[in-house]
Coordinates of C-alpha atoms in Angstrom, one line a residue:
M1 CA 87.2 125.5 40.5
K2 CA 83.5 125.7 41.2
S3 CA 83.5 129.3 39.9
R4 CA 85.1 128.3 36.7
I5 CA 82.8 125.4 36.1
A6 CA 79.8 127.6 36.8
E7 CA 81.1 130.1 34.3
Q8 CA 81.3 127.5 31.6
I9 CA 77.9 126.0 32.5
K10 CA 76.4 129.4 32.0
I11 CA 78.1 129.8 28.6
A12 CA 77.3 126.2 27.5
A13 CA 73.6 126.3 28.6
G14 CA 73.0 129.9 27.6
V15 CA 71.0 130.7 30.7
D16 CA 70.2 134.0 32.4
F17 CA 71.0 132.8 35.9
S18 CA 74.0 134.5 37.5
Q19 CA 77.3 132.7 37.7
I20 CA 77.2 132.9 41.5
E21 CA 73.8 131.3 41.6
I22 CA 74.9 128.4 39.4
E23 CA 78.0 128.0 41.5
S24 CA 75.9 127.6 44.6
W25 CA 74.1 124.7 42.9
I26 CA 77.2 122.7 42.2
E27 CA 77.6 119.8 44.5
K28 CA 80.4 117.5 45.7
P29 CA 79.4 113.9 44.9
K30 CA 79.4 111.4 47.7
F31 CA 81.7 109.0 45.9
S32 CA 84.7 109.9 43.7
T33 CA 83.4 107.4 41.0
M34 CA 80.6 109.9 40.4
G35 CA 83.0 112.7 39.6
D36 CA 84.8 115.5 41.4
F37 CA 81.8 117.9 41.0
A38 CA 78.2 117.5 39.9
F39 CA 75.6 119.9 38.6
P40 CA 71.9 119.0 39.2
C41 CA 70.2 119.9 35.9
F42 CA 66.8 119.8 37.7
R43 CA 67.5 123.4 38.5
L44 CA 67.2 124.3 34.8
A45 CA 64.2 122.1 33.9
K46 CA 61.6 124.9 34.3
E47 CA 63.8 127.4 32.3
F48 CA 64.4 125.0 29.4
K49 CA 61.1 123.1 29.6
K50 CA 63.0 119.9 29.1
A51 CA 63.8 116.7 31.1
P52 CA 66.9 117.2 33.3
N53 CA 68.7 114.2 31.7
L54 CA 68.3 115.9 28.2
I55 CA 69.6 119.2 29.6
A56 CA 72.6 117.4 31.1
A57 CA 73.4 115.7 27.8
E58 CA 73.2 119.0 25.8
I59 CA 75.5 120.9 28.2
A60 CA 78.0 118.0 28.1
Q61 CA 78.3 118.4 24.4
T62 CA 79.5 122.0 24.4
F63 CA 81.1 122.2 27.9
K64 CA 84.9 122.9 27.7
L65 CA 87.3 123.6 30.5
K66 CA 91.0 122.8 30.5
E67 CA 91.1 121.3 33.9
V68 CA 88.0 119.1 33.3
E69 CA 89.1 115.8 31.6
R70 CA 85.6 114.6 30.8
T71 CA 81.9 115.2 31.7
E72 CA 79.2 112.5 32.1
A73 CA 75.4 113.0 32.1
V74 CA 73.8 110.6 34.5
G75 CA 70.1 110.7 35.5
G76 CA 69.7 114.5 35.4
Y77 CA 73.1 115.2 36.8
L78 CA 76.1 116.4 34.9
N79 CA 79.3 115.0 36.5
F80 CA 82.7 116.6 36.0
Y81 CA 85.9 114.6 36.2
L82 CA 89.0 116.7 36.6
D83 CA 92.3 116.2 34.9
L84 CA 94.1 115.1 38.0
P85 CA 97.8 115.8 37.1
L86 CA 96.9 119.2 35.6
Y87 CA 94.5 120.2 38.5
S88 CA 96.9 118.9 41.2
A89 CA 99.8 120.8 39.8
K90 CA 97.8 124.0 39.8
V91 CA 96.4 123.5 43.4
L92 CA 99.7 122.5 45.0
K93 CA 101.7 125.3 43.3
E94 CA 99.2 127.8 44.6
V95 CA 99.5 126.4 48.1
I96 CA 103.4 126.4 48.0
D97 CA 103.5 129.9 46.5
K98 CA 101.0 131.5 48.9
R99 CA 101.8 129.3 52.0
A100 CA 100.0 130.9 55.0
G101 CA 98.2 133.2 52.5
Y102 CA 96.5 130.2 50.9
G103 CA 92.7 130.6 51.2
Q104 CA 93.0 134.3 51.8
K105 CA 90.5 136.6 50.0
D106 CA 89.6 140.2 50.1
L107 CA 85.8 139.9 50.6
G108 CA 85.9 142.5 53.3
K109 CA 88.0 145.1 51.5
G110 CA 89.2 146.5 54.8
K111 CA 85.7 147.1 56.2
S112 CA 85.4 146.8 60.0
I113 CA 83.7 144.1 62.0
S114 CA 83.6 144.3 65.8
I115 CA 83.5 141.1 67.8
D116 CA 82.4 141.2 71.5
L117 CA 83.9 138.1 73.0
S118 CA 85.0 136.5 76.3
S119 CA 83.7 139.1 78.7
P120 CA 84.3 137.5 82.1
N121 CA 83.0 139.1 85.3
I122 CA 85.3 141.0 87.6
A123 CA 86.1 139.3 90.9
K124 CA 85.0 135.9 89.7
P125 CA 87.4 133.2 88.5
F126 CA 88.0 132.6 84.8
S127 CA 86.2 129.3 84.6
M128 CA 85.8 126.7 81.8
G129 CA 82.3 128.2 81.4
H130 CA 84.0 131.4 79.9
L131 CA 86.1 129.3 77.5
R132 CA 83.4 129.0 74.8
S133 CA 82.9 132.7 74.1
T134 CA 86.6 133.3 74.2
V135 CA 87.8 130.6 71.7
I136 CA 84.7 130.8 69.4
G137 CA 85.1 134.6 69.2
N138 CA 88.8 134.4 68.6
A139 CA 88.5 131.8 65.9
L140 CA 85.8 133.9 64.1
A141 CA 88.0 136.9 64.4
N142 CA 90.8 135.0 62.7
V143 CA 88.5 133.8 60.0
T144 CA 87.1 137.2 59.4
E145 CA 90.6 138.7 59.1
K146 CA 91.5 136.0 56.6
L147 CA 88.7 137.2 54.4
G148 CA 90.0 140.8 54.3
Y149 CA 88.0 142.5 57.1
K150 CA 89.5 144.7 59.8
V151 CA 88.5 143.1 63.1
I152 CA 88.1 144.9 66.4
R153 CA 88.2 142.4 69.3
I154 CA 86.3 143.8 72.3
N155 CA 86.4 142.3 75.8
H156 CA 83.3 143.7 77.3
I157 CA 84.3 143.0 80.9
G158 CA 81.5 142.5 83.4
D159 CA 82.7 145.2 85.7
W160 CA 79.4 146.7 86.8
G161 CA 76.0 145.5 88.2
T162 CA 74.3 144.3 91.3
Q163 CA 76.9 141.6 91.9
F164 CA 79.2 144.3 93.1
G165 CA 76.7 145.3 95.7
K166 CA 76.8 141.7 96.9
L167 CA 80.5 141.5 96.8
I168 CA 81.1 144.8 98.7
T169 CA 78.5 143.7 101.3
A170 CA 80.3 140.3 101.7
Y171 CA 83.7 141.9 102.0
Q172 CA 82.5 144.5 104.6
K173 CA 81.0 141.7 106.7
W174 CA 83.4 138.8 106.4
G175 CA 86.4 139.8 104.3
S176 CA 90.0 140.2 105.2
E177 CA 92.2 142.7 103.3
E178 CA 95.3 140.5 103.9
Q179 CA 93.6 137.4 102.5
V180 CA 92.3 139.2 99.5
K181 CA 95.8 140.6 98.8
T182 CA 97.3 137.1 99.2
S183 CA 94.9 135.3 96.9
P184 CA 92.5 137.9 95.3
I185 CA 90.4 135.9 92.9
A186 CA 90.0 132.8 95.1
E187 CA 89.1 134.9 98.2
L188 CA 86.7 137.2 96.4
H189 CA 85.0 134.2 94.8
K190 CA 84.7 132.5 98.2
L191 CA 83.1 135.7 99.6
Y192 CA 80.7 135.8 96.7
V193 CA 79.6 132.2 97.1
Y194 CA 79.3 132.7 100.9
F195 CA 77.0 135.8 100.4
H196 CA 74.5 133.7 98.4
E197 CA 74.6 130.9 101.0
Q198 CA 73.8 133.5 103.8
A199 CA 71.3 135.4 101.7
E200 CA 69.1 132.2 101.5
L201 CA 69.0 132.2 105.3
N202 CA 68.7 136.0 105.6
P203 CA 67.0 137.7 102.6
S204 CA 67.7 141.2 104.1
L205 CA 71.3 140.8 102.8
D206 CA 70.0 141.3 99.3
D207 CA 68.6 144.7 100.4
E208 CA 72.0 145.7 101.8
A209 CA 73.6 144.7 98.5
R210 CA 71.2 146.8 96.5
V211 CA 72.0 149.8 98.8
W212 CA 75.8 149.3 98.2
F213 CA 75.4 149.1 94.5
K214 CA 73.3 152.3 94.4
R215 CA 76.1 153.9 96.5
L216 CA 78.6 152.7 93.9
E217 CA 76.5 154.2 91.1
D218 CA 76.3 157.5 93.0
G219 CA 80.1 157.6 93.3
D220 CA 80.4 156.8 97.0
E221 CA 84.2 157.0 97.9
E222 CA 84.4 153.7 99.7
A223 CA 82.3 151.8 97.2
V224 CA 84.4 153.1 94.3
R225 CA 87.7 152.3 96.1
L226 CA 86.7 148.7 96.6
W227 CA 85.3 148.4 93.1
E228 CA 88.5 149.7 91.5
W229 CA 90.6 147.3 93.6
F230 CA 88.4 144.3 92.7
R231 CA 88.7 145.2 89.0
K232 CA 92.4 145.7 89.0
V233 CA 93.3 142.3 90.6
S234 CA 90.8 140.5 88.4
L235 CA 92.2 141.9 85.2
E236 CA 95.7 140.9 86.3
A237 CA 94.5 137.4 86.8
F238 CA 92.6 137.3 83.5
S239 CA 95.7 138.5 81.6
A240 CA 97.6 135.4 82.7
V241 CA 94.9 133.2 81.1
Y242 CA 94.7 135.2 77.9
E243 CA 98.5 134.9 77.6
K244 CA 98.3 131.1 77.8
L245 CA 95.6 131.1 75.2
N246 CA 97.6 133.5 73.0
I247 CA 94.5 135.7 72.7
S248 CA 94.7 139.5 72.6
F249 CA 92.1 142.3 72.5
D250 CA 91.8 145.8 71.0
S251 CA 89.4 147.0 73.7
F252 CA 88.7 146.2 77.4
N253 CA 85.9 148.7 77.6
G254 CA 83.5 147.0 80.0
E255 CA 80.1 147.8 81.4
A256 CA 81.4 150.6 83.6
F257 CA 82.8 152.4 80.5
Y258 CA 79.2 153.2 79.4
N259 CA 78.0 154.8 82.8
D260 CA 78.2 158.3 81.3
K261 CA 76.8 157.3 78.0
M262 CA 73.4 155.9 79.1
N263 CA 71.6 159.1 79.8
D264 CA 71.8 160.0 76.0
V265 CA 70.1 156.7 75.2
I266 CA 67.4 157.2 77.8
A267 CA 66.8 160.7 76.4
M268 CA 66.5 159.3 72.9
L269 CA 63.9 156.8 74.0
E270 CA 62.0 159.5 75.8
D271 CA 62.1 161.8 72.8
E272 CA 60.5 159.0 70.7
G273 CA 57.9 158.3 73.4
L274 CA 59.1 154.7 73.8
I275 CA 59.5 154.6 77.6
E276 CA 56.6 153.7 79.8
E277 CA 56.3 153.5 83.6
S278 CA 55.6 149.9 84.9
E279 CA 55.3 149.4 88.7
G280 CA 57.8 152.2 89.4
A281 CA 60.3 150.9 86.8
R282 CA 60.8 152.2 83.2
V283 CA 60.4 149.9 80.3
V284 CA 60.1 149.8 76.5
R285 CA 57.1 147.8 75.4
L286 CA 57.8 145.3 72.5
D287 CA 54.3 143.7 72.2
D288 CA 54.3 144.3 68.4
E289 CA 57.5 142.3 68.1
G290 CA 56.0 139.5 70.2
L291 CA 58.5 140.1 73.0
P292 CA 58.2 141.0 76.7
P293 CA 58.8 144.6 77.8
C294 CA 62.5 145.5 78.0
L295 CA 63.5 147.0 81.4
I296 CA 65.5 150.2 81.0
Q297 CA 65.7 151.5 84.6
K298 CA 64.7 149.9 87.9
R299 CA 62.6 151.6 90.5
D300 CA 65.6 152.9 92.3
G301 CA 67.0 154.4 89.1
A302 CA 69.7 151.7 88.6
T303 CA 70.4 150.8 85.0
L304 CA 70.4 147.4 83.4
Y305 CA 72.2 145.4 80.7
A306 CA 69.8 146.6 78.0
T307 CA 70.5 150.3 78.7
R308 CA 74.2 149.6 78.7
D309 CA 74.2 147.5 75.6
L310 CA 72.2 150.2 73.7
A311 CA 74.8 152.7 74.7
A312 CA 77.6 150.3 73.7
A313 CA 76.0 149.7 70.2
F314 CA 75.8 153.5 69.5
Y315 CA 79.4 154.0 70.7
R316 CA 80.8 151.1 68.6
K317 CA 79.0 152.3 65.5
R318 CA 80.5 155.8 66.0
E319 CA 83.9 154.6 66.9
Y320 CA 84.4 151.7 64.5
S321 CA 81.9 152.3 61.6
F322 CA 81.3 148.5 61.7
E323 CA 79.9 146.5 58.8
K324 CA 78.7 144.0 61.4
S325 CA 78.8 144.0 65.2
L326 CA 79.1 140.4 66.5
Y327 CA 78.2 139.4 70.1
V328 CA 79.6 136.0 71.0
V329 CA 77.3 135.3 73.9
G330 CA 75.5 132.1 75.2
N331 CA 72.1 130.9 74.0
E332 CA 70.5 132.0 77.2
Q333 CA 70.9 135.6 76.2
S334 CA 68.9 135.2 73.0
L335 CA 65.9 137.2 74.3
H336 CA 68.1 140.1 75.4
F337 CA 69.6 140.5 71.9
K338 CA 66.2 140.2 70.3
Q339 CA 65.0 143.0 72.6
L340 CA 68.1 145.1 71.8
K341 CA 67.6 144.9 68.1
A342 CA 63.8 145.5 68.4
I343 CA 64.4 148.8 70.4
L344 CA 67.0 150.0 67.8
K345 CA 64.4 149.3 65.0
K346 CA 61.8 151.3 66.9
L347 CA 64.4 154.2 67.0
N348 CA 64.6 153.7 63.1
I349 CA 68.3 152.8 63.4
L350 CA 69.2 151.5 59.9
W351 CA 72.1 149.4 61.2
A352 CA 70.1 147.5 63.7
E353 CA 70.2 144.3 61.5
D354 CA 74.0 144.5 61.5
L355 CA 74.0 143.4 65.1
V356 CA 74.5 139.7 65.2
H357 CA 74.1 137.4 68.2
I358 CA 76.6 134.5 67.8
S359 CA 74.9 132.2 70.3
F360 CA 76.4 129.0 71.7
G361 CA 75.6 126.1 74.1
M362 CA 76.8 125.5 77.6
M363 CA 80.0 123.9 78.9
L364 CA 78.8 121.0 81.0
K365 CA 80.5 119.1 83.9
D366 CA 79.0 115.7 84.8
G367 CA 76.0 116.7 82.7
K368 CA 75.3 119.9 84.6
K369 CA 76.0 123.6 84.0
M370 CA 78.9 125.1 85.9
S371 CA 77.6 127.8 88.3
T372 CA 79.8 130.6 89.7
R373 CA 77.1 131.5 92.2
K374 CA 77.1 128.0 93.8
G375 CA 80.8 127.5 93.5
K376 CA 80.5 124.6 91.1
I377 CA 83.1 125.7 88.6
V378 CA 86.2 124.3 87.0
L379 CA 88.9 126.9 86.8
L380 CA 90.2 127.3 83.3
E381 CA 93.8 128.2 84.4
K382 CA 93.9 125.0 86.5
V383 CA 92.6 123.0 83.5
L384 CA 95.3 124.5 81.2
E385 CA 98.0 123.5 83.7
Q386 CA 96.6 120.0 84.0
S387 CA 96.3 119.5 80.3
T388 CA 99.9 120.8 79.8
A389 CA 101.2 118.4 82.5
L390 CA 99.4 115.4 80.9
A391 CA 100.7 116.4 77.4
A392 CA 104.2 116.6 78.9
E393 CA 103.8 113.1 80.3
A394 CA 102.7 111.7 76.9
I395 CA 105.6 113.5 75.2
E396 CA 108.1 112.1 77.8
E397 CA 106.8 108.6 77.1
K398 CA 106.7 108.8 73.3
N399 CA 109.6 111.1 72.5
P400 CA 111.8 111.8 75.6
N401 CA 114.6 113.3 73.4
L402 CA 112.3 116.0 72.0
K403 CA 113.7 119.5 72.1
E404 CA 111.7 122.3 73.8
K405 CA 109.4 119.8 75.4
Q406 CA 107.7 122.3 77.7
Q407 CA 106.7 124.6 74.8
V408 CA 105.4 121.6 72.8
A409 CA 103.5 120.4 75.9
E410 CA 101.8 123.8 76.2
A411 CA 100.9 123.9 72.5
V412 CA 99.4 120.4 72.7
G413 CA 97.8 120.7 76.1
I414 CA 96.2 124.1 75.6
G415 CA 95.4 123.3 71.9
A416 CA 93.6 120.2 73.0
I417 CA 91.2 122.2 75.2
M418 CA 90.5 124.8 72.5
F419 CA 90.0 122.2 69.8
H420 CA 87.6 120.1 71.9
D421 CA 85.4 123.2 72.1
L422 CA 85.8 124.4 68.6
K423 CA 85.1 121.0 66.9
V424 CA 81.5 121.1 68.3
F425 CA 78.9 123.1 66.4
R426 CA 78.7 126.2 68.6
Q427 CA 75.0 126.0 69.5
N428 CA 75.4 122.5 70.9
D429 CA 76.6 121.9 74.5
V430 CA 80.2 120.8 75.2
H431 CA 80.9 118.1 77.7
F432 CA 84.1 118.7 79.8
E433 CA 86.2 115.6 80.0
L434 CA 90.0 116.2 80.1
K435 CA 91.1 112.7 79.1
D436 CA 88.9 112.8 75.9
M437 CA 90.4 116.1 74.9
L438 CA 94.0 114.9 75.1
R439 CA 93.8 111.6 73.1
F440 CA 96.2 111.4 70.2
E441 CA 93.7 109.4 68.2
G442 CA 90.2 110.3 67.0
E443 CA 88.8 113.7 66.5
T444 CA 91.1 115.7 68.8
G445 CA 93.5 118.6 68.6
P446 CA 96.6 116.4 69.4
Y447 CA 95.6 114.1 66.5
V448 CA 95.6 117.0 64.0
Q449 CA 98.8 118.4 65.5
Y450 CA 100.5 115.0 65.4
A451 CA 99.6 114.6 61.7
H452 CA 101.2 117.9 61.0
A453 CA 104.3 117.1 63.0
R454 CA 104.6 113.7 61.3
A455 CA 104.4 115.2 57.8
C456 CA 107.0 117.8 58.9
S457 CA 109.3 115.0 60.1
I458 CA 109.2 113.3 56.7
L459 CA 110.0 116.6 55.0
R460 CA 112.9 117.1 57.3
K461 CA 114.3 113.7 56.6
A462 CA 114.0 114.4 52.9
A463 CA 115.8 117.7 53.5
V464 CA 112.9 119.7 52.0
K465 CA 113.2 123.4 52.6
D466 CA 110.3 125.9 52.7
S467 CA 111.1 127.4 49.3
S468 CA 112.1 124.2 47.6
F469 CA 108.9 123.9 45.5
S470 CA 108.2 127.6 45.0
N471 CA 109.1 127.5 41.3
S472 CA 108.6 123.8 40.8
K473 CA 107.5 122.6 37.4
V474 CA 106.8 119.0 38.7
A475 CA 103.5 117.9 37.3
P476 CA 102.0 115.1 39.6
A477 CA 101.5 112.7 36.7
S478 CA 101.7 109.7 39.1
F479 CA 98.8 110.7 41.3
G480 CA 96.0 108.3 41.7
E481 CA 92.8 108.1 43.8
E482 CA 94.5 108.5 47.2
E483 CA 96.2 111.6 46.0
R484 CA 93.0 112.8 44.3
A485 CA 91.1 112.8 47.7
I486 CA 93.9 114.8 49.3
V487 CA 94.2 117.4 46.5
M488 CA 90.4 117.8 46.4
K489 CA 90.3 118.4 50.2
I490 CA 93.2 120.9 50.0
S491 CA 91.4 122.8 47.1
A492 CA 88.3 123.0 49.3
F493 CA 90.0 125.1 52.0
E494 CA 89.0 128.5 50.7
E495 CA 85.4 127.3 50.4
V496 CA 85.4 126.0 54.0
I497 CA 86.8 129.3 55.3
E498 CA 84.0 131.2 53.5
E499 CA 81.4 128.8 54.9
A500 CA 82.7 129.2 58.5
F501 CA 82.4 133.0 58.0
A502 CA 79.0 132.9 56.4
E503 CA 77.6 130.6 59.2
W504 CA 79.7 132.0 62.0
D505 CA 80.8 128.4 62.6
P506 CA 84.5 127.6 63.4
S507 CA 83.6 123.9 63.8
K508 CA 83.7 123.8 60.0
I509 CA 87.5 124.6 60.1
A510 CA 88.1 122.0 62.9
K511 CA 86.2 119.3 61.1
Y512 CA 88.1 120.1 57.9
A513 CA 91.4 119.8 59.7
I514 CA 90.4 116.4 61.1
D515 CA 89.4 115.2 57.6
L516 CA 92.7 116.3 56.1
A517 CA 94.7 114.8 58.9
Q518 CA 92.8 111.5 58.4
L519 CA 93.5 111.5 54.7
F520 CA 97.2 112.2 55.3
N521 CA 97.5 109.3 57.9
Q522 CA 95.7 106.9 55.5
Y523 CA 98.0 108.0 52.7
Y524 CA 101.2 107.7 54.9
A525 CA 100.2 104.2 56.0
H526 CA 99.8 102.9 52.4
T527 CA 102.3 104.9 50.3
H528 CA 106.1 104.8 49.9
I529 CA 107.5 108.2 50.3
L530 CA 111.1 108.4 51.5
N531 CA 112.0 105.0 50.2
E532 CA 110.3 105.5 46.8
L533 CA 112.9 104.7 44.2
D534 CA 111.5 106.8 41.4
E535 CA 112.9 110.3 42.2
E536 CA 110.2 112.1 40.2
V537 CA 107.4 110.3 41.9
K538 CA 109.1 110.9 45.3
A539 CA 109.3 114.6 44.5
Q540 CA 105.6 114.7 43.6
R541 CA 104.6 113.0 46.9
L542 CA 106.8 115.3 49.0
L543 CA 105.2 118.3 47.2
L544 CA 101.8 116.9 48.3
L545 CA 103.1 116.5 51.9
E546 CA 104.4 120.0 52.1
S547 CA 101.1 121.3 50.9
I548 CA 99.4 119.3 53.7
T549 CA 101.6 120.8 56.4
I550 CA 100.9 124.3 55.1
V551 CA 97.1 123.8 55.1
L552 CA 97.0 121.9 58.5
K553 CA 99.1 124.6 60.1
E554 CA 96.9 127.4 58.7
S555 CA 93.7 125.5 59.8
L556 CA 95.0 125.3 63.3
R557 CA 96.1 128.9 63.3
L558 CA 92.6 130.1 62.3
L559 CA 91.3 128.2 65.4
G560 CA 94.0 129.9 67.5
I561 CA 96.0 126.7 68.0
Q562 CA 99.7 126.2 67.5
A563 CA 101.1 123.5 65.1
P564 CA 104.4 122.1 66.5
E565 CA 106.8 120.7 63.9
E566 CA 108.0 118.1 66.3
M567 CA 106.0 116.1 68.9

C-alpha cells in the first residue's frame, strides 16, 4: 500500500523524486486517529519553495486512490485514512490465497548468498554460547530465501588450530581410549579443561602443544589419526543437536578443508608485495586502514584464521558466485573481519565489500560469559532436554488429553529457547534464564505459539477448512478499530521481512509476531466469534482469524520455530 500511495503522491505533486524515495518517507502514525499512513510534506518544502502545510493541502485536493477513503492535511503532514472494508478484503484475500507464500518476493531473482553460521569447535561441547550464531544465521537464511535468493548454509567447523595440539597433548598424557569411546565429547572436554589448569602450573605444556600441532600440520600419522577420531565423534554429537533444532547445512567444510588452498593466497600476497617480516612472523600491514598488522604466518610457519578465511573467501566466490557472503560471528571478531576485507581491498578484489560480518552479543550466564576453556559452560543439548521436560509438565497440567504431547512439548520447549535469543537485537547480549524463556505470557515463544494454537482451535470448532476462504467474496463491512489494527499489522508483514533482511535483524520478525499475537489475544478477549449470531459477521471474523494463523505460523517458520495447532 505504501508503494501505491507513493505513486499517487508523485502524480499529484508532480515532483521528480523517485517513487521508491517517496515511499521511504511515508510513515506509520503513532495513533490510528492520525490516519493509517502519513506523508511529511517538509520533505518537499525546498523543491516547492512553499510551507509544508500548503503543500499537504494541495496534494490532498488531487490525490486519488481507491483504497484511500479520505486524506487530511494537518500541520505539514498529509494523513491517509484507508477504506477499511475494501482494504481488509484485499489484504485478507491475499493472505488466504497465498498462505505460506504471503510476504514472499523475488528481490533476489535466484542470486546466491552464502551464510557462514554455527561453526562450533571440534572436541568441545555444543554449548549455549554456540546457539546465537546458529539460530540467528538460520533465521536470516530463511528470510533471505523468502525474498528470492538462493542460500548456501555453511557450517565452517572449527576443526583445525592450536587447540588440537593442546588436546592431543592432554590425551597422550592423561587420556583413556576406553573413556573417550564411552563418552567422547564429555571426556575430550574434560581433558581440554585439565590441560589449561595444568598449563598454568607448567607453561612448558604449551610448548609441547605447539609441537604436536606442527606435527599435525606436517601430516604426522599419529597426530592425524587422533585428529580424525576427535572430528568424527564431535560431528556425530553435533548432528544430534542440529536435528533437535531442525537446522541443516549445505556445507560442513571447516578450517581443515582450506589447508591445501592457503599457499595460493600467500603467493598472491607475496606477488603484490604485501607481506612483511615481523619478529620472525609474516604479516600484512594495514596502517593506512587504521588497523593493526594482520598475522598471516607464525614464526614456525603455522597458519592462522586470517590466512584460512582469505582462502575460504576466494573458494566461496568461485564455488557459489555469491551476491553477498555473510559471516554470523560474535562481536569480538569485528577486528578480524575488518582486517580480512582490508587485505582483499589491497589485492584489488572488487567483491571485498560483499563480505558482511553479522555480529552479535554474548550469551551470559549469571551475568558472565560462558567459557569452554574454564569449563564454565551450559550444554545446549541438556538445555533443550530440560526445556522440553518443563514444557511437557506445563502441557500435562493445562491440557492432559492433548494428542502427540511429546512432539508439542519439543516444539514448545525448543522453540522457547530459540525465540528467547531471536527476540533480542542481535548485537545485544542475551541473558540465559530457562524459566523466563518458557513463560506462556509476555514476550516469549510459547506466548506466540499459544496464540496461534488458540486461533486454530476456534477455527476447528467453526469447522473452517484451509481452503474455505480461497474464493471468498465476503467483504469485511463490519470491521471496526480493533480489526483495523490487526489488518494493518498483517499488511505490514512483507515490509517487516524486507527490513529484517536489509538490517540482518531477525528480531524484527520476532517482535512482529509478539505484536500480532497480542492484538489477537486482545481481540479474542473482547469480541464474540463462535457465538456471534450474525452469520455474515461471524464469517468475516473467522476470515480474520485464519489470516492471523497463517501469518503467525509463517513468522515462526522464518525464525526456525514450529507452530503447533494444539497446545
